[in-house]
Each structure stands twice: as C-alpha cells, then as structure tokens.
Short mmCIF file of C-alpha atoms in Angstrom, two decimals:
data_model
loop_
_atom_site.label_atom_id
_atom_site.label_comp_id
_atom_site.label_asym_id
_atom_site.label_seq_id
_atom_site.Cartn_x
_atom_site.Cartn_y
_atom_site.Cartn_z
CA MET A 1 49.09 46.65 -22.83
CA SER A 2 50.36 46.30 -19.28
CA ASP A 3 53.46 44.26 -18.61
CA PHE A 4 51.62 42.59 -15.74
CA ASP A 5 49.23 39.63 -15.82
CA TYR A 6 46.68 41.63 -13.83
CA ASP A 7 46.13 45.20 -12.73
CA LEU A 8 45.04 43.93 -9.31
CA PHE A 9 45.55 40.63 -7.53
CA VAL A 10 43.52 40.18 -4.34
CA ILE A 11 44.40 37.57 -1.73
CA GLY A 12 41.25 36.71 0.20
CA ALA A 13 37.66 36.64 -1.07
CA GLY A 14 35.88 37.85 2.05
CA SER A 15 33.70 40.91 2.37
CA GLY A 16 36.50 43.42 1.80
CA GLY A 17 38.24 41.46 -0.93
CA VAL A 18 35.07 40.76 -2.90
CA ARG A 19 33.96 44.41 -2.76
CA ALA A 20 37.38 45.66 -3.84
CA SER A 21 37.56 43.09 -6.64
CA ARG A 22 34.20 43.77 -8.22
CA VAL A 23 34.44 47.57 -7.89
CA ALA A 24 37.96 47.65 -9.34
CA ALA A 25 36.76 45.45 -12.21
CA SER A 26 33.79 47.75 -12.81
CA HIS A 27 36.31 50.59 -13.18
CA GLY A 28 37.99 48.62 -15.98
CA ALA A 29 40.78 46.90 -14.08
CA ARG A 30 41.88 43.33 -14.87
CA VAL A 31 41.34 41.62 -11.53
CA ALA A 32 42.08 38.20 -10.06
CA VAL A 33 41.36 36.96 -6.56
CA ALA A 34 42.71 33.89 -4.74
CA GLU A 35 40.73 32.21 -1.96
CA GLU A 36 42.02 29.04 -0.32
CA TYR A 37 38.81 28.15 1.52
CA ARG A 38 35.41 29.44 0.36
CA VAL A 39 34.31 32.63 -1.37
CA GLY A 40 32.50 34.88 1.10
CA GLY A 41 35.03 34.94 3.90
CA THR A 42 34.49 34.80 7.64
CA CYS A 43 31.25 36.80 7.73
CA VAL A 44 29.35 34.73 5.19
CA ILE A 45 30.88 31.29 5.73
CA ARG A 46 31.65 31.03 9.46
CA GLY A 47 30.82 34.31 11.13
CA CYS A 48 28.08 36.89 11.37
CA VAL A 49 25.65 35.41 8.82
CA PRO A 50 25.39 31.82 10.13
CA LYS A 51 25.66 33.09 13.70
CA LYS A 52 22.73 35.48 13.19
CA LEU A 53 20.69 32.59 11.82
CA LEU A 54 21.44 30.66 15.02
CA VAL A 55 20.37 33.75 17.00
CA TYR A 56 17.04 33.75 15.15
CA GLY A 57 16.66 30.05 15.90
CA ALA A 58 17.41 30.61 19.59
CA HIS A 59 14.79 33.34 19.89
CA PHE A 60 12.03 30.82 19.21
CA ALA A 61 12.68 29.23 22.60
CA GLU A 62 11.29 32.29 24.37
CA ASP A 63 8.83 33.25 21.63
CA ILE A 64 7.10 29.86 21.76
CA HIS A 65 6.81 30.11 25.53
CA ASP A 66 5.53 33.69 25.41
CA ALA A 67 3.02 32.88 22.67
CA ARG A 68 0.85 31.09 25.23
CA LYS A 69 0.32 34.38 27.06
CA PHE A 70 -0.93 35.85 23.79
CA GLY A 71 -3.61 33.19 23.40
CA TRP A 72 -1.84 30.62 21.26
CA ASP A 73 -2.28 26.95 22.14
CA VAL A 74 1.32 25.88 21.63
CA PRO A 75 2.11 22.23 22.31
CA GLU A 76 5.35 21.16 23.94
CA CYS A 77 8.10 21.57 21.37
CA ARG A 78 11.39 19.78 20.87
CA PHE A 79 14.43 21.49 19.40
CA ASP A 80 16.42 19.60 16.75
CA TRP A 81 19.96 20.95 16.43
CA ASN A 82 20.66 18.90 13.32
CA VAL A 83 17.77 20.47 11.39
CA LEU A 84 18.86 24.03 12.21
CA ARG A 85 22.54 23.28 11.62
CA ASP A 86 21.91 21.73 8.21
CA ASN A 87 19.54 24.50 7.12
CA VAL A 88 22.06 27.15 8.16
CA LEU A 89 24.87 25.41 6.29
CA ALA A 90 22.65 25.12 3.22
CA GLU A 91 22.02 28.87 3.35
CA VAL A 92 25.78 29.45 3.60
CA ASP A 93 26.23 27.33 0.47
CA ARG A 94 23.63 29.43 -1.35
CA LEU A 95 25.30 32.69 -0.36
CA GLU A 96 28.71 31.41 -1.36
CA GLY A 97 27.30 30.70 -4.81
CA LEU A 98 25.92 34.24 -5.06
CA TYR A 99 29.26 35.77 -4.09
CA GLY A 100 31.01 33.67 -6.73
CA GLN A 101 28.39 34.68 -9.28
CA THR A 102 28.98 38.36 -8.46
CA LEU A 103 32.69 37.99 -9.16
CA ASP A 104 32.00 36.08 -12.36
CA ASN A 105 29.52 38.73 -13.54
CA HIS A 106 32.23 41.35 -13.14
CA HIS A 107 34.75 39.20 -15.04
CA VAL A 108 36.99 38.69 -12.02
CA THR A 109 39.24 35.63 -12.32
CA VAL A 110 38.94 33.44 -9.22
CA PHE A 111 41.67 31.03 -8.16
CA LYS A 112 40.31 28.66 -5.53
CA THR A 113 43.68 28.03 -3.97
CA ARG A 114 46.19 29.53 -1.58
CA ALA A 115 48.35 32.40 -2.81
CA THR A 116 51.48 33.86 -1.25
CA ILE A 117 53.51 36.94 -2.05
CA VAL A 118 56.95 36.32 -3.55
CA GLY A 119 57.69 39.86 -4.68
CA PRO A 120 56.27 43.38 -4.49
CA GLN A 121 54.28 42.64 -7.64
CA LYS A 122 54.32 38.86 -7.82
CA VAL A 123 52.26 36.07 -6.21
CA ARG A 124 52.64 32.29 -6.24
CA LEU A 125 49.69 29.89 -6.24
CA ALA A 126 49.78 26.59 -4.34
CA ASP A 127 50.55 24.67 -7.55
CA GLY A 128 53.66 26.80 -8.14
CA THR A 129 52.17 29.09 -10.79
CA GLU A 130 53.54 32.63 -10.51
CA LEU A 131 51.52 35.64 -11.58
CA THR A 132 52.31 39.34 -11.67
CA ALA A 133 50.10 42.28 -10.78
CA GLU A 134 50.64 46.02 -10.75
CA ARG A 135 49.01 46.12 -7.32
CA ILE A 136 48.34 43.46 -4.70
CA LEU A 137 45.57 43.72 -2.10
CA ILE A 138 45.69 41.65 1.09
CA ALA A 139 42.20 40.90 2.46
CA THR A 140 42.81 37.69 4.41
CA GLY A 141 40.82 38.78 7.48
CA GLY A 142 41.31 37.49 10.99
CA TRP A 143 41.65 34.09 12.66
CA PRO A 144 40.47 32.85 16.07
CA HIS A 145 43.09 33.14 18.78
CA VAL A 146 43.50 30.01 20.91
CA PRO A 147 45.71 30.32 24.03
CA GLU A 148 48.32 27.61 24.38
CA PHE A 149 47.99 25.32 27.38
CA PRO A 150 47.93 21.51 27.85
CA GLY A 151 44.93 20.08 26.00
CA SER A 152 43.94 23.31 24.21
CA GLU A 153 43.70 21.27 21.00
CA HIS A 154 40.51 19.69 22.37
CA ALA A 155 38.69 23.04 22.26
CA ILE A 156 36.80 24.36 19.25
CA THR A 157 36.53 27.92 17.93
CA SER A 158 33.87 29.91 16.12
CA ASN A 159 35.17 28.26 12.93
CA GLU A 160 34.00 24.80 13.98
CA VAL A 161 30.98 25.58 16.16
CA PHE A 162 28.56 25.64 13.21
CA HIS A 163 29.43 22.03 12.37
CA LEU A 164 28.89 20.34 15.74
CA GLU A 165 27.55 16.82 15.29
CA THR A 166 25.36 17.07 18.39
CA LEU A 167 24.16 19.85 20.65
CA PRO A 168 26.38 19.89 23.75
CA LYS A 169 24.45 19.46 26.98
CA ARG A 170 27.21 21.35 28.81
CA ILE A 171 29.40 23.90 27.09
CA MET A 172 32.16 26.08 28.47
CA ILE A 173 32.91 29.29 26.58
CA ALA A 174 36.22 31.07 27.11
CA GLY A 175 36.24 34.83 26.68
CA GLY A 176 34.24 37.91 27.53
CA GLY A 177 33.76 39.60 24.18
CA TYR A 178 30.88 39.68 21.72
CA ILE A 179 31.52 36.20 20.30
CA ALA A 180 31.50 34.61 23.76
CA ASN A 181 28.34 36.37 24.89
CA GLU A 182 26.49 35.74 21.62
CA PHE A 183 27.14 32.01 21.66
CA ALA A 184 26.39 31.86 25.37
CA GLY A 185 22.92 33.24 24.64
CA ILE A 186 22.44 30.91 21.69
CA PHE A 187 23.35 27.69 23.50
CA ASN A 188 21.50 28.71 26.64
CA GLU A 189 18.27 29.14 24.67
CA PHE A 190 18.85 25.75 23.01
CA GLY A 191 18.89 24.18 26.47
CA SER A 192 22.61 23.73 27.04
CA GLN A 193 24.18 24.41 30.42
CA VAL A 194 26.51 27.33 29.68
CA THR A 195 29.52 28.54 31.65
CA ILE A 196 31.54 31.57 30.55
CA VAL A 197 35.14 31.62 31.76
CA ASN A 198 37.04 34.89 31.52
CA ARG A 199 40.66 35.65 32.40
CA GLY A 200 39.62 39.20 33.31
CA ASP A 201 36.82 40.68 35.36
CA THR A 202 34.79 42.42 32.63
CA ILE A 203 32.57 41.35 29.76
CA LEU A 204 32.30 43.37 26.55
CA ARG A 205 35.22 45.67 27.22
CA GLY A 206 34.72 48.89 25.27
CA TYR A 207 30.94 48.96 25.65
CA ASP A 208 29.19 51.27 28.10
CA GLU A 209 29.44 50.01 31.67
CA GLN A 210 25.72 50.24 32.46
CA ILE A 211 24.81 48.31 29.32
CA ARG A 212 27.27 45.49 29.87
CA ASP A 213 26.27 45.25 33.55
CA ARG A 214 22.65 44.88 32.46
CA LEU A 215 23.56 42.05 30.06
CA LEU A 216 25.49 40.30 32.83
CA GLN A 217 22.51 40.59 35.17
CA ILE A 218 20.03 39.28 32.57
CA SER A 219 22.37 36.47 31.47
CA MET A 220 22.76 35.23 35.04
CA THR A 221 18.99 35.38 35.51
CA LYS A 222 18.61 33.22 32.41
CA GLY A 223 20.91 30.61 33.96
CA ILE A 224 24.27 31.37 32.31
CA HIS A 225 27.15 30.89 34.77
CA PHE A 226 30.19 33.18 34.85
CA LYS A 227 33.70 32.59 36.19
CA PHE A 228 35.90 35.72 36.29
CA ASN A 229 39.67 36.07 36.75
CA VAL A 230 40.09 32.36 36.02
CA PRO A 231 42.82 31.20 33.59
CA PHE A 232 42.79 27.72 32.04
CA ARG A 233 45.25 25.14 33.32
CA SER A 234 44.43 22.15 31.10
CA ILE A 235 41.78 20.18 29.22
CA GLU A 236 41.65 16.38 29.27
CA LYS A 237 39.59 14.29 26.87
CA ASN A 238 37.77 11.43 28.59
CA ASP A 239 36.99 7.98 27.18
CA ASP A 240 33.30 8.86 26.77
CA GLY A 241 34.13 11.94 24.69
CA THR A 242 33.51 14.45 27.46
CA LEU A 243 36.15 16.96 28.54
CA THR A 244 37.54 17.60 32.01
CA VAL A 245 38.57 21.23 32.32
CA HIS A 246 41.03 22.34 34.99
CA LEU A 247 40.94 26.03 35.90
CA GLU A 248 43.01 28.06 38.35
CA ASN A 249 41.48 28.07 41.86
CA CYS A 250 38.40 26.07 40.77
CA ASP A 251 37.19 22.53 41.02
CA PRO A 252 37.39 20.63 37.70
CA PHE A 253 34.49 20.98 35.25
CA ILE A 254 33.20 18.13 33.09
CA VAL A 255 31.65 19.44 29.88
CA ASP A 256 30.79 18.23 26.40
CA ALA A 257 32.50 21.07 24.53
CA VAL A 258 34.83 24.00 25.13
CA LEU A 259 34.48 26.97 22.79
CA MET A 260 37.43 29.35 22.65
CA ALA A 261 36.14 32.86 21.97
CA THR A 262 39.26 34.65 23.14
CA GLY A 263 39.62 37.16 20.35
CA ARG A 264 40.75 37.17 16.74
CA VAL A 265 44.17 37.98 15.33
CA PRO A 266 45.12 39.25 11.85
CA ASN A 267 45.56 36.37 9.42
CA THR A 268 49.03 37.26 8.13
CA LYS A 269 51.18 34.22 8.91
CA GLY A 270 52.81 32.44 5.99
CA ILE A 271 51.69 34.88 3.31
CA GLY A 272 55.21 36.19 2.62
CA LEU A 273 54.58 39.75 3.79
CA GLU A 274 57.67 40.27 5.91
CA GLU A 275 59.90 38.71 3.26
CA VAL A 276 58.99 41.47 0.81
CA GLY A 277 59.23 44.25 3.39
CA VAL A 278 55.62 44.79 4.46
CA GLU A 279 55.62 46.19 7.99
CA LEU A 280 53.46 44.48 10.61
CA ASP A 281 52.56 45.70 14.09
CA ASP A 282 53.18 43.71 17.28
CA GLN A 283 49.89 41.82 16.79
CA GLY A 284 50.73 40.81 13.23
CA ALA A 285 48.44 43.36 11.57
CA ILE A 286 49.50 45.06 8.35
CA LYS A 287 50.37 48.70 8.91
CA VAL A 288 48.58 50.87 6.36
CA ASP A 289 47.99 54.58 5.83
CA GLU A 290 44.62 56.24 5.29
CA THR A 291 44.65 55.09 1.65
CA ASN A 292 45.10 51.43 2.74
CA GLN A 293 48.66 51.38 1.36
CA SER A 294 51.32 49.37 3.19
CA SER A 295 55.02 50.13 3.56
CA VAL A 296 55.49 48.52 0.13
CA PRO A 297 53.88 50.95 -2.38
CA SER A 298 52.39 48.24 -4.60
CA ILE A 299 50.80 46.30 -1.70
CA TYR A 300 47.59 47.38 0.04
CA ALA A 301 45.39 45.84 2.74
CA VAL A 302 41.79 46.16 3.93
CA GLY A 303 39.60 44.56 6.58
CA ASP A 304 40.45 42.68 9.75
CA VAL A 305 43.98 41.96 8.55
CA THR A 306 44.75 45.62 9.34
CA ASN A 307 43.15 45.37 12.80
CA ARG A 308 41.60 48.84 12.66
CA ILE A 309 37.93 48.07 13.36
CA GLN A 310 37.04 44.39 13.02
CA LEU A 311 33.58 44.75 11.49
CA THR A 312 32.32 43.49 8.14
CA PRO A 313 30.77 46.81 7.03
CA VAL A 314 34.09 48.54 7.76
CA ALA A 315 35.96 46.03 5.57
CA ILE A 316 33.43 46.64 2.80
CA ARG A 317 33.87 50.42 3.11
CA GLU A 318 37.65 50.00 2.98
CA GLY A 319 37.46 47.75 -0.08
CA GLN A 320 35.20 50.25 -1.85
CA ALA A 321 37.45 53.19 -0.93
CA PHE A 322 40.54 51.37 -2.17
CA ALA A 323 38.99 50.48 -5.53
CA ASP A 324 37.48 53.92 -6.08
CA SER A 325 40.72 55.67 -5.12
CA VAL A 326 43.15 53.52 -7.10
CA PHE A 327 41.10 52.51 -10.13
CA GLY A 328 38.11 54.86 -10.20
CA GLY A 329 39.78 58.24 -10.00
CA LYS A 330 37.70 59.06 -6.90
CA PRO A 331 40.04 59.49 -3.91
CA THR A 332 38.10 58.22 -0.88
CA VAL A 333 39.08 57.97 2.78
CA VAL A 334 37.02 55.94 5.26
CA ASP A 335 35.70 57.86 8.27
CA TYR A 336 36.07 55.72 11.40
CA GLN A 337 34.18 58.09 13.70
CA ASN A 338 30.83 56.97 15.11
CA VAL A 339 30.83 53.48 13.61
CA PRO A 340 27.80 51.62 15.04
CA SER A 341 28.15 48.14 16.44
CA ALA A 342 25.94 45.41 17.85
CA VAL A 343 26.16 42.38 20.09
CA PHE A 344 23.53 39.78 19.17
CA SER A 345 23.25 38.51 22.70
CA HIS A 346 19.96 37.68 24.45
CA PRO A 347 18.82 40.46 24.62
CA PRO A 348 20.90 42.25 21.98
CA ILE A 349 22.98 45.41 22.34
CA GLY A 350 23.38 48.34 19.95
CA ALA A 351 25.92 51.15 20.38
CA VAL A 352 27.34 54.15 18.57
CA GLY A 353 29.64 56.95 19.65
CA MET A 354 31.28 57.55 23.00
CA THR A 355 30.48 55.70 26.19
CA GLU A 356 29.75 57.77 29.29
CA ALA A 357 33.29 57.19 30.59
CA GLU A 358 34.88 58.15 27.26
CA ALA A 359 32.78 61.29 27.01
CA ARG A 360 33.62 62.41 30.55
CA ASN A 361 37.33 61.89 29.89
CA LYS A 362 37.28 63.69 26.55
CA LEU A 363 34.62 66.37 26.97
CA GLY A 364 34.58 66.98 30.71
CA THR A 365 30.97 67.98 31.26
CA VAL A 366 28.27 65.67 29.88
CA ARG A 367 24.58 65.05 30.43
CA ILE A 368 23.26 61.51 30.66
CA TYR A 369 19.69 60.49 29.84
CA THR A 370 18.38 56.97 30.42
CA SER A 371 15.18 55.02 30.03
CA ASP A 372 14.87 51.78 31.98
CA PHE A 373 11.69 49.97 31.02
CA ARG A 374 9.98 46.67 30.27
CA ALA A 375 9.01 46.17 26.66
CA MET A 376 5.24 45.91 26.22
CA LYS A 377 5.59 42.37 24.90
CA ASN A 378 7.55 41.32 27.98
CA VAL A 379 4.93 42.80 30.31
CA LEU A 380 2.09 40.71 28.88
CA ALA A 381 4.31 37.63 28.67
CA GLY A 382 5.14 37.98 32.36
CA ARG A 383 8.84 38.35 31.58
CA ASN A 384 10.65 40.68 34.01
CA GLU A 385 13.52 41.43 31.62
CA ARG A 386 14.10 45.18 31.31
CA ALA A 387 15.50 47.21 28.42
CA LEU A 388 17.91 50.11 28.98
CA TYR A 389 18.45 53.03 26.59
CA LYS A 390 21.19 55.56 27.31
CA MET A 391 22.03 58.85 25.62
CA VAL A 392 25.32 60.70 26.18
CA VAL A 393 25.19 64.43 25.45
CA ASN A 394 27.95 67.05 25.29
CA ALA A 395 26.73 69.56 27.88
CA ALA A 396 28.51 72.46 26.17
CA THR A 397 26.93 71.97 22.72
CA ASP A 398 23.83 69.78 23.37
CA GLN A 399 25.20 67.39 20.70
CA VAL A 400 24.37 63.73 21.14
CA VAL A 401 27.76 61.98 21.19
CA GLY A 402 26.71 58.46 22.18
CA LEU A 403 23.74 56.09 22.16
CA HIS A 404 23.78 52.75 23.94
CA MET A 405 20.90 50.28 24.07
CA ILE A 406 20.09 46.81 25.32
CA GLY A 407 16.70 45.27 24.70
CA PRO A 408 14.56 43.62 22.01
CA ASP A 409 15.54 44.71 18.49
CA ALA A 410 18.12 47.18 19.84
CA PRO A 411 20.43 46.82 16.78
CA GLU A 412 17.55 47.46 14.37
CA ILE A 413 16.60 50.64 16.24
CA LEU A 414 20.20 51.76 16.72
CA GLN A 415 21.02 51.66 13.00
CA ALA A 416 18.61 54.50 12.26
CA ALA A 417 19.53 56.40 15.41
CA ALA A 418 23.22 56.15 14.47
CA ILE A 419 22.50 58.43 11.50
CA ALA A 420 21.49 61.17 13.93
CA VAL A 421 24.69 60.77 15.95
CA LYS A 422 26.81 60.71 12.79
CA ALA A 423 25.07 63.88 11.58
CA GLY A 424 25.84 65.66 14.84
CA LEU A 425 22.24 66.24 15.88
CA THR A 426 21.42 67.61 19.31
CA LYS A 427 19.28 66.47 22.19
CA ALA A 428 16.87 69.25 21.18
CA ASP A 429 16.56 67.65 17.72
CA PHE A 430 15.56 64.36 19.34
CA ASP A 431 13.11 66.17 21.63
CA ALA A 432 11.52 67.95 18.66
CA THR A 433 10.76 64.66 16.93
CA VAL A 434 7.25 63.29 17.51
CA ALA A 435 7.21 59.86 19.12
CA LEU A 436 6.06 56.79 17.19
CA HIS A 437 3.65 55.18 19.64
CA PRO A 438 3.48 52.49 20.86
CA SER A 439 7.03 51.39 20.15
CA MET A 440 10.26 50.80 22.02
CA ALA A 441 12.09 53.23 19.72
CA GLU A 442 9.95 56.15 20.94
CA GLU A 443 11.94 56.13 24.16
CA LEU A 444 14.79 57.80 22.23
CA VAL A 445 12.75 60.98 21.75
CA LEU A 446 11.19 60.92 25.22
CA LEU A 447 14.35 60.76 27.30
CA LYS A 448 14.28 63.10 30.30
#
C-alpha cells in the first residue's frame, strides 16, 4: 500500500481537472479532487456553456423577424430576460449534477471546499484537514481581470453577468476580445444599447485582420457603438442605481451596467504554490514542461492556469494527456499546432492556422483566396449582411495553412475544415472535392 492518502489530488474540478481525475481513476489511481465553488468549472458554470445558450436565445431576435419573409405570420414578440436567465441557470445545475455523477461513477472522492498546497505532496482543506498525495494536479483555471480605478467595484464580470436581475437598457462593455464581442452581440440582440470601450485600437487581436474588420463593420451596422483608445477614469453609482462612467477625452456616459471583459488571468493566488517552490511566470501562470510538470516534480498543472491556450478543449486534452502519461503508461504530449477557435459573435467567427500576416512573416510567399457573399437565407430575408471566407495557402507547397471565416454557422463549418488543415491538405485537395450544393460550406471548395 502507498504511504500517501491518494495517488493523485486535483485542485479544481473544471474541464481539465475532471478529465484528469476520471481518466486517472480509470487507470486504477486513487483520486481526490477539491472544488471550492461548483463542479464543472468556468466553461460549464459561468463560461462557454451558459454563454452559448444566451447566443442561441439572441439569435431568435433576427430569426423571428426574418421568418416573416419566409411566409410565417409572426406576431409582435416580447423578450423576457428572466425566463431565459432562469432556464439557462437550470441547465447549468443539470450539467453540474452530471459532472459530479461522472466523478462518482469513477470512484473519485470529491471535497466541495477550498484546498491549498502546504507541501510538495500535501494539501490542506478549508477545515484544516491535511491530506497527502503522491502527485498534485493544479487545474484552477483563470479568473476575470478587472483593472483598478475609482469605482471599478461597481462593474461586473463574465462571472456575474448570467445572474443579472434585470436586462440592462444600456450596457457598457470594456475590452476588445472574444468575451466583449460575444456579449455585445448578445445584449444588442436583446434590445440593449451597447457600447464597447477599448483601451487599444483593435478588436479580436490575433484573428485575421479582414475577418475582424468585417465583424466591426457588421456590429456597427447593427447599432453597437465602439470607443477606441479610451481608458476608464472612474465609475460612480447614482441614487437610482444607474452608473455614471467617466472616460478619458469623452463626455460622461450614464448606463445601467458595466461589464469588464478585459481578459482573464491564471487563478493561482493564495494556493500556496510559491511557498513550496512552484515557479510562476510574470502573469502568475504556472510554468510547466511538455508533460505538464512544474518546477516541483510532484506538482503538475493543466488548463488556463498554465496560460498556454485558454480554451476548454485544450484543457481537456491536457488533462487526458497527463492522466494517460502518469497513470496509464501511455506517454502523451499535446500538439498545440492548428488549434481551431471560434468567436460566437453576431455573426460568428471560426479560425484555424495562420492568419495572412503570420503566414507572410513566416513563409514569405503565400496565396490568398477569399469568398465574399450573402448567405442565401439573408438574401431572401432582405438582410445585407455578408459572409467572408478566407484561405491562406503556402505558395511553395500548395498546403492550406489557414482558414478564417465569418458568417452564419461559421464555427460548425470550420470544425470539419480544421481537420483538413491539421492533416496538411493542399488547395488542390480542396479543389478536387465536389461541392455540397446549395450550402455555405461549398464556398471552401470553390475558392478562386
């Protein structure tokens, strides 16, 4: 018998932690996991899952309007935020139960409390109980970053936005990344007056320039306001519950809510990492090698807490690789090349591989193919919104090294197309594939 209480102790029951826990247990390890909030982590409880449900709800605003052009006699409709909010939160509760059931089915011990590290192989629960483990895995994810300025405590983050008591008539969203643009689209479709405020001059940094410019153009057409190169000075809470926002070089704004979507930072504070010698980078992320091992041999980390690629499927891959490598006898290293991503804006974006700028810098000579079109549904509905598909090709090898799309269902189409990019297929391979007509996806094999 081992001298330790557990073979593996996991801190954090999010996507990466749950996958690592159940896979390690399936390999025969004695596993425990501590979660101080709710099993499921950011993605399930207060991230991509409830947000995607809000995205679905927001789409009905345009779908109901467009339905009239397709012959449906649709009466005037009223949106009820409370109904959607409560239904989304009920679905989150259901999923949390399923995640807990998965851990229970794999005989993983769950401590619903905070745990900190007090030694290379020892953790302490909030009630003072100390437990030992041969290996410790940190999977505590990320946390919303809120800049410090007078009145910043009056703002909310993506943690609280799903619990709003009422739908804000006017909402200001700080940031230019995917969270800011997704919630801007959501609240705009719900009828809120939306203003995005960005310290910089670019939205969706890291995405292809043509694609992000198209989203900016469409968002402005839909009525979303943008303020660039504008830092916050202060927020004041008024007697009627509204907020007065003071920005640099702008007149004051009066809004009902301010949502800070200014990035996420690794959730490593107060866990005891530095006290036991775990090295962190300048952003507080745990430094790990390709096997997810930290500077302390018995301590590992996966997911957003390592700040490699902050995506749920990546955390799941890392958790699986860790468990298979350490407990399954199957050494596995995660491949971070050509990881697809999506922005569930209105319309959504899908991307994989190099942007045009990245390809030109790295490869030198590239060929660019684009298709700029109106989706058939939009044509009949009288909606002028245009989709844009872009393919980046290595001119020397004909290999497709990047795909970037904005338009209806772009993420659904991109997922399958990402397989082709990952496999290293060429433009000729796309050209040789017969189109599926009529569809938006056929544009990928018709690019000229």
